[in-house]
Amino acid sequence: MAGQKTTNKTYSNYSWRDKSIYQIYPRSFHARLNKDGNGDLLGIIEKLDYLQDLGIDVIYISPIYTSPMKDNGYDVENYLEINPMFGNMQIFKRLVDNIHKRNMLIMMDFIPNHTSNQHAWFRESRASKNNPKRNWYHWHGGKTEGKKPNNWINVFDNTTGSAWTYDKKTEEYYLHSFLKEQPDLNWDNPEVVKEMHSILMLWMDRKVDAFRIDVGLYIIKHPKYPDEPLNPDYIEGQGHPNEIYIHLASKDQPRGFKKLADLGNLVGKRGGFSMQEVYVSAEERAMLYRLSEHGLSAPLDFDLILDTNWNAKEVKKVIFDYYALLKNEDIIPLPLGNHDQKRVATRLGSQEDARLAAMLQMTLDAVPIIFQGEEIGMEDVIIPPNLQHDPFADNLRDPARTPMQWDDSKNAGFTDINAQPWLPVGPHYKKRNVKNQLKDPKSMLTLYKRLLHFRKEKLLPGRPIAVDVKNDNVLAFTRNGNEGLSFLILLNFSKTKETIANDLLPAKSGSLQLSTSLSNKEDETFNFKQFSLGPKEGYIFLL
Ligand code: NOJ
């Protein structure tokens, strides 16, 4: 594979653990192919130098397969072809070569659970009850005349819509965990498994190094399709409407864990890495690690995004409890945001919080995944109803998917000034853009770059050691670095200055390597006795 050719390393000694990943949402990244207002692969190629300079190792691109784009590419029409909106196979190959030439790696999205209803397999499947592809999807008659097969609901529908859609042609319902245009494949059918495995391998033949596996634990359903029980803790108007039922049968089946692990093992056998999008407990994720035969497939860790209040005490508990569940060598893919979530600065409340989060993300023993635009502190953009695209309830996701802000020209350098971007550019782009921030020694972008390079050049893989500073506002831990060096990371989550008794720290003084405000006191040695942590400020000290 290409990584081997360009680096002379074999994949078995190629360390995935010290990589950093950058997520590109291709429709919003950079447009160069034409003036249709959508980002594309040529646009990505032009920005590879920027990403390399930032310190990125792996370019992860959200789906670029042919698709009617009902769910921005997570509705695949053909797994083998490139969506003309983004380019073609030739441009794709150029992209891969350009990534490998820079000693970087490419990760693609793989969507095993569902196809588009325009996929040839589904068109065949719906054609007749005895079509050879019928059993590639989940078809069922109604429970009784005119009644859905069960009470399962789909994830996207605001009004708790059914996961079953009636198809007149054959008078049966088909299952779709997401949109009705995204029918679920039947992974209990060995033909489906075989075909999907061979598609994955084909992309590896095309020199793809890694995969993100979409909604991994949906692939297996309970074989009897029973009704799901109501969730007694559900309060209408709070949380997602989909939480009205406890999903005991429509996903997260034990057999699904194995099926999902098989995908990772297939990729891992060839030295590729895969990360699984699963929303299950830390304990269940730990189970997934144990099914990984090559140590190269790992569940995404969404704990910091979803279930943790942003304070030092809780963050510390969640992180260190998770480490305790895992083996030391387990690789943890750690995003702080993505195309499905609020922007980090919006979610956490301020740019200072986002800076603190970036320092945390880059100093933990984890593989950071940076969603495009987080490195310049992009915030959620309010999208007027007439410009909304996302079918998901309440238009939760468009605000984080707006075009990347490259400069202060019209359309923010995302696309031609005469084009109409598919989603509006955020109002803050004149100030908050890559061009400005590259010049600013204290910008968010400079911080990201410094952190990524610090991580790569100074830190050794290995779990952090928590330091109990007896202050619930401060998260403190140490990390081992190259050449026997030891670093202390201090993160103040509060809005006030904090001090810590210096006898609780592993050293009396330390030399400041980096602070989230990028103060000019770097390399100064501080006596911890006299040191106080600024509000919402993080520090890395060399001990
Ligand atoms: C998870 C993806 O991240 C999301 O964007 C998509 O809508 C669903 N899977 C369905 O494929």
XYZ file of C-alpha atoms and ligand atoms in Angstrom:
554
model
C 0.000 0.000 0.000
C 0.970 3.573 -0.526
C 1.972 4.308 3.054
C 4.544 1.534 2.787
C 5.951 2.775 -0.474
C 6.353 6.357 0.604
C 7.749 5.813 4.073
C 9.605 2.499 3.841
C 7.769 1.511 6.980
C 5.569 -1.506 7.170
C 2.129 -0.907 8.547
C 2.782 -3.191 11.475
C 5.300 -0.748 12.883
C 3.355 2.242 11.696
C 2.027 3.755 14.850
C -1.563 4.903 14.662
C -1.543 5.913 18.274
C 0.488 9.036 17.763
C -1.485 10.231 14.751
C -3.742 13.252 14.635
C -6.855 13.240 12.452
C -8.571 16.139 10.695
C -12.182 15.697 9.618
C -13.147 17.279 6.330
C -16.833 17.747 5.618
C -16.232 17.944 1.885
C -19.271 19.938 0.879
C -18.160 22.778 3.165
C -14.389 22.677 2.996
C -13.114 24.289 -0.187
C -14.532 24.559 -3.717
C -12.344 24.563 -6.789
C -14.013 22.273 -9.314
C -16.783 24.655 -10.368
C -19.071 27.392 -9.099
C -21.876 25.215 -7.768
C -21.289 26.415 -4.206
C -20.205 22.988 -2.948
C -16.752 22.033 -1.743
C -14.899 19.335 -3.690
C -11.805 17.152 -3.921
C -9.770 19.651 -5.940
C -10.421 22.111 -3.161
C -9.062 19.614 -0.631
C -5.906 19.009 -2.676
C -5.183 22.747 -2.613
C -5.356 22.811 1.151
C -3.134 19.833 1.911
C -0.103 22.030 2.547
C -2.135 23.968 5.099
C -3.102 20.741 6.869
C 0.411 19.373 6.815
C 1.734 22.599 8.247
C -0.930 22.457 10.959
C 0.539 19.116 12.037
C -2.152 16.761 10.761
C -1.331 13.123 9.913
C -4.623 11.664 8.752
C -7.144 13.318 6.449
C -10.594 11.920 7.214
C -13.186 12.796 4.604
C -16.918 12.402 5.241
C -18.725 10.449 2.482
C -17.855 11.220 -1.125
C -19.641 8.282 -2.804
C -22.370 8.904 -5.364
C -25.481 9.917 -3.528
C -28.773 11.798 -3.898
C -27.467 13.780 -0.865
C -30.634 13.476 1.205
C -28.281 13.054 4.169
C -25.178 14.641 2.663
C -23.668 11.434 1.373
C -24.687 9.124 4.225
C -27.230 7.870 1.702
C -24.978 5.994 -0.717
C -26.122 5.238 -4.237
C -22.960 3.457 -5.291
C -20.145 2.583 -2.896
C -17.612 2.274 -5.681
C -17.959 5.649 -7.357
C -17.134 9.231 -6.551
C -19.986 11.731 -6.326
C -19.651 14.106 -9.313
C -20.386 16.968 -6.915
C -16.943 16.271 -5.450
C -14.987 15.139 -8.517
C -14.244 11.836 -10.163
C -12.019 8.800 -9.714
C -9.075 10.481 -11.381
C -9.212 13.436 -9.011
C -9.672 11.044 -6.111
C -6.489 9.206 -7.091
C -4.678 12.500 -7.339
C -5.902 13.381 -3.891
C -4.684 10.074 -2.444
C -1.278 10.438 -4.094
C -0.950 13.992 -2.880
C -1.825 12.946 0.651
C 0.670 10.063 0.614
C 3.352 12.197 -0.966
C 3.223 14.352 2.137
C 3.515 11.278 4.349
C -0.054 11.737 5.474
C -2.794 9.102 5.386
C -6.360 9.048 4.111
C -9.435 7.872 5.991
C -12.821 7.416 4.317
C -16.276 7.115 5.781
C -17.842 3.666 5.382
C -21.602 3.389 5.729
C -22.576 -0.233 6.337
C -26.009 0.130 7.908
C -27.978 1.617 5.049
C -27.844 2.595 1.414
C -29.778 5.200 -0.482
C -33.174 4.075 -1.772
C -31.659 4.895 -5.180
C -28.984 2.195 -4.813
C -29.370 -0.500 -7.483
C -29.594 -3.142 -4.744
C -32.630 -1.476 -3.208
C -34.282 -0.870 -6.540
C -33.978 -4.589 -7.234
C -35.010 -5.503 -3.724
C -38.235 -3.555 -3.917
C -39.071 -4.881 -7.418
C -40.693 -8.129 -6.265
C -40.928 -10.428 -3.281
C -38.836 -13.075 -4.980
C -36.126 -10.829 -6.346
C -32.682 -12.260 -5.402
C -31.926 -8.982 -3.614
C -35.187 -8.997 -1.636
C -33.469 -10.317 1.437
C -30.683 -7.727 1.259
C -32.948 -5.349 3.161
C -35.512 -5.799 5.934
C -39.002 -6.343 4.491
C -42.032 -7.184 6.576
C -45.773 -7.386 6.340
C -47.815 -5.255 8.747
C -48.602 -6.595 12.207
C -52.209 -6.549 11.192
C -53.813 -5.000 8.146
C -52.569 -1.410 7.823
C -50.389 -1.596 10.967
C -46.598 -1.270 10.966
C -44.575 -4.417 11.759
C -43.563 -2.981 15.156
C -43.203 0.291 17.080
C -39.619 1.082 16.080
C -38.998 4.702 15.244
C -36.368 6.301 13.061
C -33.654 8.569 14.406
C -34.402 11.570 12.255
C -38.065 12.218 12.537
C -39.074 15.003 14.841
C -42.486 13.563 15.337
C -41.256 10.136 16.387
C -41.991 8.772 12.933
C -41.929 5.072 12.282
C -38.807 3.268 11.096
C -41.011 1.406 8.609
C -42.249 2.680 5.270
C -44.911 0.930 3.270
C -44.050 0.110 -0.317
C -47.147 -0.253 -2.456
C -45.459 -2.306 -5.125
C -45.065 -5.429 -3.006
C -47.396 -4.415 -0.174
C -44.766 -4.743 2.529
C -42.852 -2.376 4.785
C -39.095 -1.812 4.673
C -36.975 -0.766 7.632
C -35.009 2.467 7.806
C -33.341 3.506 11.047
C -32.769 6.958 9.557
C -34.550 8.637 6.622
C -37.051 6.714 4.546
C -34.596 7.292 1.703
C -31.983 5.293 3.692
C -33.201 1.672 3.837
C -31.290 -0.565 6.260
C -29.262 -3.414 4.810
C -29.788 -6.879 6.230
C -26.487 -7.905 7.792
C -27.889 -11.293 8.690
C -27.690 -12.086 5.020
C -24.198 -13.517 4.285
C -24.345 -12.126 0.739
C -24.589 -8.591 2.139
C -21.682 -9.203 4.502
C -19.540 -10.612 1.723
C -20.301 -7.739 -0.606
C -19.665 -5.070 2.018
C -16.388 -6.709 3.036
C -15.216 -6.786 -0.534
C -16.106 -3.092 -0.973
C -13.969 -2.202 2.029
C -11.070 -4.181 0.615
C -11.490 -2.560 -2.756
C -10.998 0.874 -1.198
C -7.879 -0.439 0.493
C -6.694 -1.569 -2.943
C -7.329 2.020 -3.947
C -4.806 2.963 -1.259
C -7.199 4.130 1.419
C -5.495 3.697 4.795
C -8.308 3.943 7.293
C -12.071 4.083 7.785
C -14.637 5.628 10.048
C -17.513 3.168 10.330
C -20.865 4.918 10.434
C -23.447 3.962 13.110
C -21.702 0.617 13.589
C -24.025 -1.012 16.074
C -27.192 -0.514 14.105
C -26.249 -3.207 11.634
C -27.800 -6.109 13.521
C -31.414 -6.062 14.682
C -33.183 -8.457 17.018
C -34.207 -11.388 14.762
C -37.799 -11.349 16.029
C -38.275 -7.590 15.578
C -40.115 -7.164 18.904
C -41.719 -3.885 19.996
C -39.485 -1.678 22.113
C -40.525 -0.564 25.615
C -41.329 3.052 26.433
C -38.553 4.905 28.222
C -39.877 5.852 31.686
C -37.252 8.622 31.989
C -38.268 10.347 28.781
C -39.637 13.850 29.224
C -41.283 15.364 26.190
C -39.415 18.379 24.895
C -36.180 17.323 26.577
C -33.565 15.291 24.769
C -34.178 13.825 21.368
C -37.699 12.522 20.577
C -36.073 9.260 19.579
C -35.386 8.598 23.253
C -39.077 7.970 23.849
C -38.357 4.223 23.565
C -35.537 2.137 24.974
C -33.859 0.672 21.923
C -33.387 -2.896 23.014
C -34.052 -4.499 19.680
C -33.417 -2.082 16.829
C -29.675 -1.711 17.568
C -26.748 -2.562 19.891
C -27.351 -6.316 19.650
C -24.542 -8.538 21.002
C -24.216 -10.155 17.582
C -23.704 -6.688 16.150
C -20.563 -6.195 18.225
C -19.016 -9.203 16.527
C -20.093 -8.150 13.049
C -18.687 -4.693 13.612
C -15.423 -6.097 14.964
C -15.122 -8.265 11.835
C -15.005 -5.105 9.726
C -12.235 -3.631 11.844
C -10.277 -6.871 11.825
C -10.428 -7.084 8.075
C -8.964 -3.597 7.763
C -6.550 -4.147 10.651
C -5.172 -7.302 9.062
C -3.873 -5.116 6.267
C -2.476 -2.578 8.727
C -5.327 -0.118 8.303
C -7.024 1.664 11.154
C -10.760 1.946 11.682
C -12.794 3.916 14.165
C -16.334 2.983 14.933
C -19.148 5.436 15.433
C -20.983 3.827 18.344
C -23.065 5.439 21.041
C -22.783 2.893 23.833
C -21.473 2.924 27.395
C -17.768 3.005 28.235
C -18.030 -0.624 29.373
C -19.488 -1.714 26.057
C -16.826 0.184 24.166
C -14.225 -1.620 26.255
C -15.776 -4.884 24.992
C -15.290 -3.737 21.424
C -11.586 -3.209 22.036
C -11.262 -6.805 23.161
C -12.745 -7.987 19.878
C -10.128 -6.094 17.888
C -7.592 -8.663 16.730
C -4.908 -6.277 15.561
C -5.420 -3.416 18.012
C -6.276 -1.254 15.044
C -9.990 -0.747 15.390
C -11.401 1.410 18.115
C -14.720 2.950 19.113
C -14.952 6.723 18.917
C -15.034 8.270 22.355
C -17.903 10.772 22.453
C -17.934 11.102 26.247
C -16.591 14.637 26.270
C -19.084 15.737 23.649
C -22.213 14.122 24.932
C -22.409 13.027 28.489
C -20.020 15.145 30.493
C -20.587 18.488 32.115
C -17.741 20.832 31.318
C -16.085 21.096 34.704
C -12.726 19.810 35.904
C -14.115 17.289 38.380
C -16.447 15.550 35.970
C -14.113 15.679 32.999
C -11.342 14.139 35.086
C -13.577 11.341 36.319
C -14.860 10.452 32.871
C -11.371 10.393 31.354
C -9.584 8.459 34.036
C -12.427 5.990 34.605
C -12.252 5.189 30.900
C -8.499 4.667 30.933
C -9.015 2.288 33.851
C -11.371 0.157 31.764
C -8.943 -0.175 28.878
C -5.569 -1.712 28.240
C -2.669 0.704 28.067
C -2.155 0.103 24.383
C -5.772 0.745 23.354
C -5.990 3.645 20.933
C -8.707 6.179 21.780
C -10.059 8.254 18.870
C -11.174 11.464 20.553
C -13.260 14.095 18.749
C -14.482 17.257 20.463
C -16.884 18.107 17.696
C -18.070 16.857 14.328
C -20.677 17.437 11.645
C -23.443 16.130 13.913
C -22.721 18.261 16.969
C -22.636 21.868 18.001
C -19.369 23.699 17.441
C -17.028 23.341 20.422
C -16.963 27.068 21.319
C -20.770 27.216 21.078
C -21.291 24.100 23.133
C -18.782 24.942 25.858
C -19.717 28.592 25.980
C -16.682 30.609 24.906
C -13.504 30.772 22.868
C -11.527 30.413 26.110
C -13.307 27.163 26.875
C -12.568 25.968 23.349
C -8.881 26.743 23.887
C -8.878 24.806 27.130
C -10.599 21.906 25.399
C -7.983 21.908 22.635
C -5.173 21.700 25.180
C -6.956 18.840 26.915
C -7.569 17.004 23.657
C -3.960 17.306 22.545
C -2.340 16.367 25.840
C -4.373 13.260 26.631
C -3.201 9.868 25.470
C -5.677 9.755 22.598
C -5.852 10.325 18.867
C -7.311 13.820 18.468
C -9.888 14.276 15.724
C -10.277 17.896 14.729
C -13.422 18.838 12.862
C -12.698 21.411 10.169
C -12.992 24.940 11.460
C -12.460 24.098 15.127
C -8.857 25.188 14.684
C -10.053 28.751 14.058
C -12.766 28.635 16.710
C -15.740 28.622 14.332
C -19.077 28.900 16.079
C -22.579 27.678 15.221
C -24.274 29.770 12.577
C -28.009 30.436 12.757
C -29.510 29.231 9.486
C -32.776 30.881 8.382
C -35.507 28.316 7.632
C -35.429 28.908 3.866
C -31.715 28.011 3.742
C -31.826 24.907 5.920
C -30.789 21.553 4.449
C -30.538 18.978 7.179
C -33.475 16.589 7.537
C -32.610 15.834 11.167
C -34.994 17.152 13.795
C -34.901 20.881 14.604
C -32.123 21.658 12.173
C -29.575 20.819 14.833
C -26.671 20.104 12.527
C -26.559 22.710 9.741
C -25.188 25.383 12.137
C -21.900 23.470 12.497
C -21.671 22.591 8.805
C -21.257 26.060 7.320
C -18.382 26.725 4.890
C -14.820 26.837 6.123
C -13.604 30.401 6.594
C -10.332 30.808 4.745
C -10.086 34.582 4.368
C -12.069 37.810 4.551
C -13.097 38.001 0.894
C -16.701 37.457 -0.198
C -17.649 33.810 0.494
C -14.658 33.598 2.844
C -12.398 32.070 0.186
C -14.541 28.916 0.352
C -15.733 29.283 -3.214
C -15.700 31.728 -6.101
C -17.054 35.170 -5.212
C -19.812 34.734 -7.787
C -20.978 31.391 -6.472
C -23.710 30.819 -3.911
C -22.409 28.604 -1.057
C -24.777 25.704 -0.318
C -25.047 26.896 3.291
C -24.433 30.520 4.266
C -20.986 31.560 5.429
C -20.905 32.476 9.131
C -21.240 36.187 9.935
C -17.974 36.174 11.880
C -15.791 35.208 8.914
C -14.246 38.663 8.334
C -12.403 38.379 11.614
C -12.336 34.657 12.197
C -10.568 33.143 9.232
C -7.437 31.142 8.472
C -5.596 33.956 6.742
C -5.928 36.323 9.722
C -5.145 33.697 12.277
C -2.027 32.424 10.542
C -0.523 35.870 11.066
C -1.613 36.211 14.663
C 0.802 34.652 17.193
C -1.982 34.393 19.779
C -4.805 33.070 17.607
C -6.727 29.838 18.087
C -5.062 28.529 14.945
C -1.607 29.235 16.348
C -2.628 27.436 19.530
C -3.827 24.365 17.608
C -0.680 24.298 15.557
C 1.574 24.654 18.575
C -0.351 21.966 20.462
C -0.305 19.529 17.562
C 3.418 19.990 17.084
C 4.097 19.783 20.809
C 2.161 16.528 20.989
C 3.979 15.068 18.010
C 7.478 16.201 18.927
C 7.500 16.027 22.703
C 4.986 13.555 24.097
C 5.441 9.817 24.290
C 2.416 7.559 24.002
C 1.418 6.443 27.487
C -1.434 7.161 29.841
C -1.403 10.431 31.791
C -1.070 10.266 35.555
C -3.670 12.297 37.410
C -2.402 14.678 40.065
C -4.807 15.363 42.893
C -4.515 19.110 43.486
C -7.489 19.217 45.867
C -9.164 21.877 43.784
C -12.310 20.895 41.917
C -11.771 23.628 39.351
C -8.398 22.395 38.204
C -7.575 19.310 36.196
C -3.934 18.325 36.606
C -1.974 15.438 35.160
C 1.509 14.539 34.024
C 2.715 13.013 30.780
C 6.028 11.470 29.901
C 7.941 12.973 27.044
C 10.884 12.077 24.884
C 14.343 11.817 26.420
C 13.011 11.159 29.903
C 11.230 14.502 30.136
C 8.134 14.918 32.219
C 5.364 17.449 31.647
C 2.707 18.796 33.961
C -0.591 19.917 32.460
C -2.762 22.271 34.529
C -6.212 23.258 33.272
C -8.318 25.801 35.120
C -11.982 25.339 34.195
C -13.258 28.192 36.371
C -13.851 31.847 35.635
C -11.678 32.848 38.551
C -7.983 32.725 39.328
C -6.994 29.518 41.077
C -4.009 28.598 43.182
C -2.812 25.183 44.229
C -0.743 24.155 47.202
C 2.661 23.448 45.732
C 3.251 20.418 47.961
C 0.543 18.634 45.982
C 2.456 18.978 42.733
C 5.191 16.577 41.640
C 7.782 19.401 41.493
C 8.417 22.772 43.094
C 8.782 24.616 39.832
C 8.421 24.149 36.104
C 9.324 25.841 32.880
C 6.309 27.024 30.911
C 6.078 25.397 27.477
C 2.711 26.588 26.326
C -0.373 28.264 27.735
C -3.812 28.504 26.150
C -3.596 32.302 25.916
C -0.141 31.911 24.328
C 1.362 34.275 26.845
C 4.834 35.542 26.181
C 6.152 34.003 29.402
C 7.146 30.814 27.658
C 10.326 29.133 28.801
C 10.243 31.138 32.020
C 10.558 29.012 35.114
C 7.764 29.401 37.634
C 7.887 28.600 41.290
C 4.523 26.877 41.836
C 4.257 28.372 45.319
C 3.739 31.792 43.844
C 1.912 30.666 40.740
C -1.769 31.208 40.090
C -3.744 29.912 37.153
C -5.626 32.527 35.129
C -9.396 32.103 34.566
C -10.131 29.410 31.929
C -6.427 29.064 31.286
C -4.403 25.932 30.636
C -0.651 25.405 30.949
C 1.956 22.865 29.978
C 5.058 22.888 32.174
C 8.269 21.001 31.749
C 9.217 19.637 35.147
C -24.017 9.273 11.492
C -23.494 10.405 10.670
O -22.459 11.032 11.370
C -24.653 11.322 10.403
O -24.251 12.517 9.816
C -25.638 10.579 9.556
O -26.764 11.391 9.360
C -26.076 9.280 10.239
N -24.955 8.533 10.696
C -26.826 8.381 9.300
O -25.941 7.812 8.384
